[in-house]
Coordinates of C-alpha atoms in Angstrom, one line a residue:
M158 CA 28.5 -10.8 36.8
T159 CA 26.7 -9.2 33.9
A160 CA 27.8 -5.7 33.1
P161 CA 25.2 -2.9 33.4
L162 CA 23.6 -1.9 30.2
L163 CA 25.4 1.0 28.6
P164 CA 23.4 4.0 27.4
I165 CA 24.7 3.4 23.8
A166 CA 23.6 -0.2 24.0
F167 CA 20.1 0.7 25.3
D168 CA 19.8 3.3 22.5
T169 CA 20.8 0.8 19.8
L170 CA 18.2 -1.7 21.0
A171 CA 15.4 0.8 21.7
N172 CA 15.9 2.5 18.3
L173 CA 15.9 -0.8 16.5
L174 CA 12.6 -1.8 18.1
K175 CA 10.9 1.5 17.5
T176 CA 12.0 1.7 13.9
R177 CA 11.1 -1.9 12.9
S178 CA 8.0 -2.5 15.0
G179 CA 6.8 0.7 16.7
L180 CA 7.6 -0.9 20.1
I181 CA 8.6 1.7 22.7
I182 CA 11.0 0.4 25.4
G183 CA 11.8 2.7 28.3
T184 CA 14.6 2.3 30.8
D185 CA 12.0 0.9 33.2
K186 CA 11.6 -2.1 30.9
L187 CA 15.2 -3.4 31.1
Y188 CA 14.0 -6.6 32.6
L189 CA 12.1 -7.3 29.3
L190 CA 15.2 -6.9 27.3
E191 CA 17.1 -9.2 29.6
T192 CA 14.5 -12.0 29.8
R193 CA 13.3 -12.0 26.1
L194 CA 16.7 -11.6 24.6
A195 CA 18.5 -14.1 26.8
G196 CA 18.0 -16.9 24.3
I197 CA 19.5 -15.0 21.5
I198 CA 22.5 -13.9 23.6
K199 CA 23.1 -17.6 24.5
R200 CA 22.7 -18.7 20.9
E201 CA 25.1 -16.2 19.6
K202 CA 27.6 -16.9 22.4
L203 CA 27.6 -13.3 23.5
A204 CA 28.4 -12.0 27.0
D205 CA 25.4 -9.7 27.5
L206 CA 23.1 -7.1 26.1
N207 CA 26.0 -4.7 25.5
A208 CA 27.7 -7.3 23.3
L209 CA 24.4 -7.9 21.4
A210 CA 23.9 -4.2 20.8
E211 CA 27.5 -3.9 19.6
R212 CA 27.0 -6.8 17.2
L213 CA 23.8 -5.1 15.9
R214 CA 25.7 -2.0 15.0
R215 CA 27.8 -3.9 12.5
P216 CA 26.8 -4.2 8.9
G217 CA 25.2 -7.4 7.7
T218 CA 23.2 -8.2 10.8
D219 CA 19.7 -7.9 9.4
A220 CA 18.7 -11.5 10.3
L221 CA 19.9 -11.0 13.9
A222 CA 17.9 -7.7 14.1
R223 CA 14.8 -9.6 12.9
D224 CA 15.3 -12.2 15.6
V225 CA 15.6 -9.5 18.2
V226 CA 12.4 -7.7 17.0
E227 CA 10.5 -11.0 17.0
A228 CA 11.7 -12.0 20.5
M229 CA 10.6 -8.6 21.8
T230 CA 7.2 -8.4 20.0
T231 CA 5.9 -11.9 20.5
N232 CA 2.9 -11.4 22.8
E233 CA 0.8 -13.8 24.7
S234 CA -2.4 -15.0 23.0
F235 CA -5.2 -17.2 23.9
F236 CA -8.6 -18.3 22.7
F237 CA -11.6 -15.9 23.2
R238 CA -9.4 -13.5 25.1
D239 CA -11.6 -11.1 27.2
D240 CA -14.7 -12.7 25.7
K241 CA -16.8 -9.5 25.3
P242 CA -15.4 -8.5 21.9
F243 CA -16.2 -12.0 20.6
T244 CA -19.7 -11.8 22.1
H245 CA -20.2 -8.5 20.3
F246 CA -18.8 -9.9 17.1
R247 CA -21.2 -12.9 17.2
S248 CA -24.4 -11.1 18.3
Q249 CA -24.0 -7.6 16.8
A250 CA -21.3 -7.2 14.2
L251 CA -22.0 -10.3 12.0
P252 CA -25.8 -9.8 11.9
R253 CA -25.5 -6.0 11.2
L254 CA -23.0 -6.3 8.5
A255 CA -24.5 -9.3 6.8
A256 CA -27.9 -7.4 6.7
A257 CA -26.2 -4.4 5.1
R258 CA -24.4 -6.4 2.3
S259 CA -25.7 -8.2 -0.7
A260 CA -25.7 -12.0 -0.2
A261 CA -22.9 -12.4 -2.6
A262 CA -20.6 -9.9 -0.9
P263 CA -18.0 -11.6 1.4
L264 CA -17.2 -10.1 4.8
R265 CA -13.5 -9.5 5.5
V266 CA -12.1 -9.7 9.0
W267 CA -8.5 -8.7 10.0
S268 CA -6.8 -10.0 13.1
A269 CA -3.8 -7.6 13.4
A270 CA -0.8 -8.8 15.4
A271 CA -2.3 -12.3 15.2
S272 CA 0.6 -14.0 17.0
S273 CA 0.0 -17.8 17.1
G274 CA -3.5 -17.6 15.7
Q275 CA -5.9 -18.0 18.6
E276 CA -7.8 -14.8 18.0
A277 CA -8.3 -15.6 14.3
Y278 CA -9.4 -19.1 15.0
S279 CA -11.8 -17.9 17.7
L280 CA -13.4 -15.7 15.1
A281 CA -13.5 -18.6 12.6
M282 CA -15.3 -20.8 15.2
I283 CA -17.9 -18.1 15.7
V284 CA -18.4 -17.8 11.9
A285 CA -18.8 -21.5 11.7
E286 CA -21.6 -21.3 14.2
S287 CA -23.4 -18.4 12.6
G288 CA -24.9 -20.1 9.6
A289 CA -28.3 -18.9 10.4
V290 CA -27.1 -15.3 10.1
L291 CA -24.6 -15.7 7.3
G292 CA -26.2 -18.4 5.1
S293 CA -23.7 -19.2 2.3
R294 CA -21.9 -15.9 2.6
K295 CA -18.1 -16.2 2.5
V296 CA -16.2 -14.7 5.4
E297 CA -12.5 -14.1 4.9
I298 CA -10.3 -14.0 8.0
V299 CA -6.8 -12.6 7.6
G300 CA -4.2 -12.8 10.5
T301 CA -1.0 -10.8 10.3
D302 CA 2.1 -10.5 12.4
I303 CA 5.8 -9.7 12.0
A304 CA 6.9 -12.8 13.9
R305 CA 7.6 -15.6 11.5
D306 CA 7.8 -18.4 14.1
Q307 CA 4.4 -17.4 15.5
L308 CA 2.9 -17.3 12.0
T309 CA 4.2 -20.8 11.4
R310 CA 2.5 -22.0 14.5
A311 CA -0.7 -20.2 13.5
R312 CA -0.8 -21.9 10.1
E313 CA -0.2 -25.3 11.7
G314 CA -3.0 -24.8 14.2
L315 CA -1.4 -27.1 16.8
Y316 CA -1.8 -26.1 20.4
S317 CA -0.8 -27.6 23.8
Q318 CA -3.2 -28.8 26.4
F319 CA -2.4 -25.6 28.4
E320 CA -3.2 -23.4 25.5
V321 CA -6.6 -25.0 24.7
Q322 CA -7.5 -24.8 28.4
R323 CA -7.2 -21.0 28.4
G324 CA -10.5 -19.4 27.3
L325 CA -11.6 -22.2 25.0
P326 CA -15.0 -23.7 26.0
V327 CA -14.8 -27.4 26.3
Q328 CA -17.6 -28.0 23.8
M329 CA -15.7 -26.0 21.1
L330 CA -12.6 -28.0 21.9
M331 CA -14.4 -31.3 21.3
R332 CA -16.2 -30.0 18.2
Y333 CA -13.3 -28.2 16.4
F334 CA -10.1 -29.9 17.5
R335 CA -8.6 -33.3 17.4
K336 CA -6.1 -34.8 19.8
E337 CA -2.6 -35.4 18.5
D338 CA -0.4 -37.0 21.2
S339 CA -0.4 -34.5 24.0
N340 CA -1.5 -31.6 21.7
W341 CA -4.7 -30.5 19.9
R342 CA -4.9 -29.6 16.3
I343 CA -7.7 -27.4 15.0
A344 CA -10.0 -29.0 12.5
E345 CA -9.2 -28.4 8.8
P346 CA -12.6 -26.6 8.0
I347 CA -11.8 -24.0 10.7
R348 CA -8.1 -23.8 9.8
S349 CA -8.9 -23.2 6.1
M350 CA -11.1 -20.2 7.1
A351 CA -8.1 -18.2 8.2
Q352 CA -5.0 -17.2 6.2
F353 CA -1.9 -15.8 7.9
R354 CA 0.5 -13.3 6.4
E355 CA 3.7 -11.7 7.5
Y356 CA 3.0 -8.0 7.7
N357 CA 4.2 -5.0 9.7
L358 CA 1.6 -2.5 11.0
L359 CA 4.1 0.2 10.2
S360 CA 4.1 -0.7 6.5
D361 CA 1.7 0.6 3.9
L362 CA -1.5 -1.3 4.8
R363 CA -3.3 -0.7 1.6
A364 CA -1.9 -3.9 0.0
L365 CA -4.0 -5.9 2.5
G366 CA -7.2 -4.7 0.9
R367 CA -10.5 -3.6 2.5
F368 CA -11.8 -5.0 5.8
D369 CA -15.3 -4.8 7.3
I370 CA -14.1 -5.7 10.8
V371 CA -10.7 -5.2 12.4
F372 CA -9.4 -6.7 15.6
C373 CA -6.3 -4.7 16.7
R374 CA -6.3 -5.6 20.4
N375 CA -3.5 -5.1 22.9
V376 CA -1.1 -3.7 20.2
L377 CA -1.4 0.1 20.5
I378 CA -0.3 0.0 24.1
Y379 CA 3.3 -0.7 22.9
F380 CA 3.4 2.4 20.6
D381 CA 4.0 6.1 21.2
Q382 CA 1.1 8.4 20.4
P383 CA 2.3 9.5 16.9
T384 CA 2.6 5.8 15.9
K385 CA -0.8 5.0 17.4
T386 CA -2.3 7.9 15.3
R387 CA -0.5 6.7 12.2
V388 CA -1.6 3.1 12.6
L389 CA -5.3 3.9 13.4
E390 CA -5.7 6.3 10.5
A391 CA -4.2 3.8 8.2
I392 CA -6.6 1.2 9.4
A393 CA -9.5 3.6 9.0
G394 CA -8.5 4.0 5.4
L395 CA -9.1 0.3 4.8
M396 CA -12.6 0.2 6.2
P397 CA -16.1 1.0 4.9
P398 CA -18.3 3.6 6.6
D399 CA -20.1 0.9 8.6
G400 CA -16.9 -1.0 9.6
L401 CA -16.1 -1.9 13.1
L402 CA -12.8 -1.8 15.0
Y403 CA -12.1 -3.7 18.2
L404 CA -9.3 -2.5 20.6
G405 CA -8.0 -3.9 23.8
G406 CA -9.6 -3.0 27.1
A407 CA -6.7 -0.6 28.0
E408 CA -6.7 1.1 24.6
T409 CA -8.7 4.0 23.3
V410 CA -8.9 6.4 20.3
L411 CA -9.6 9.4 22.4
G412 CA -7.0 12.1 21.8
I413 CA -5.3 10.0 19.2
T414 CA -7.5 10.1 16.1
S415 CA -10.9 11.4 15.0
R416 CA -11.3 8.7 12.4
F417 CA -13.0 6.3 14.9
A418 CA -15.7 6.9 17.6
A419 CA -16.7 4.6 20.4
L420 CA -20.0 2.8 20.0
P421 CA -22.6 3.8 22.7
N422 CA -22.6 1.5 25.7
E423 CA -19.9 -0.7 24.2
R424 CA -16.4 -1.1 25.6
G425 CA -13.5 -1.4 23.1
V426 CA -15.7 -1.3 20.0
Y427 CA -15.4 1.6 17.5
G428 CA -17.2 2.8 14.4
V429 CA -15.6 4.6 11.5
V430 CA -16.1 8.3 11.3
P431 CA -16.6 9.6 7.7
Q432 CA -13.6 11.5 6.4
A433 CA -15.3 14.9 6.2
A434 CA -16.7 14.7 9.7
S435 CA -13.3 13.5 11.0
S436 CA -11.5 16.4 9.3
A437 CA -14.0 18.9 10.8
A438 CA -13.6 17.5 14.2
A439 CA -9.8 17.6 13.9
S440 CA -10.0 21.3 12.8
Q441 CA -12.2 22.1 15.8
L442 CA -9.7 20.5 18.2
A443 CA -6.8 22.4 16.6
A444 CA -8.7 25.7 16.9
A445 CA -9.6 25.0 20.5
G446 CA -6.0 24.2 21.3

């Protein structure tokens, strides 16, 4: 019988996850620790989570700590998830930003917490079908994640039958993928449109460069409010005044940052608020408080 998780063991695991990834794990999420870390416990021939936490408290366990963080932060991803953000990206974002830029200026799109690449490749397929709007304009798509295994999968662009059946229209499957045994590999022209980099959202994001469009969906829900504020304000610092941010359906900027404002009549789409206006709004909120 597995021993109950000791408070010191829970604190070790929770502090590791928060420090390295921003992920907040409460005592109500013990089942996630048990299910997602079971493979590591078995691999390391440990008795339980208590033994894993004890091992992590020893020096020289950085590789093990990375494996724990990756196991806990690997999230489900599928093509054209929720659909509406991709519809807006196709019909509103690309035409608007292309019209506002010189023909030679590339558009840069960031898929934050890209996991195994489905979001970034969904965006790439839309770009491939938007020639009438974009012309010969270059669109750079950058996907980032902290999970090395998932980034390797993203770069390979190889997906199972189950994965391509989830959200991917059959016409896009036939147009942009080729069958390899029981799997499907995304076509090279689409794969070459996206680059994937190992990067932590808690790091200094300025090294990534500027982005016109940022997809940071279903990530903030795992952070506490100070971390959400920190990440959103860092993202705002990478974007031009007409940049667009896409968040998940359960996420918001309200009460978290004044650097973004929701677009009228749009769900999950936010525009950048100029720094001066943002500072004034923050001051008014502080005075009202």
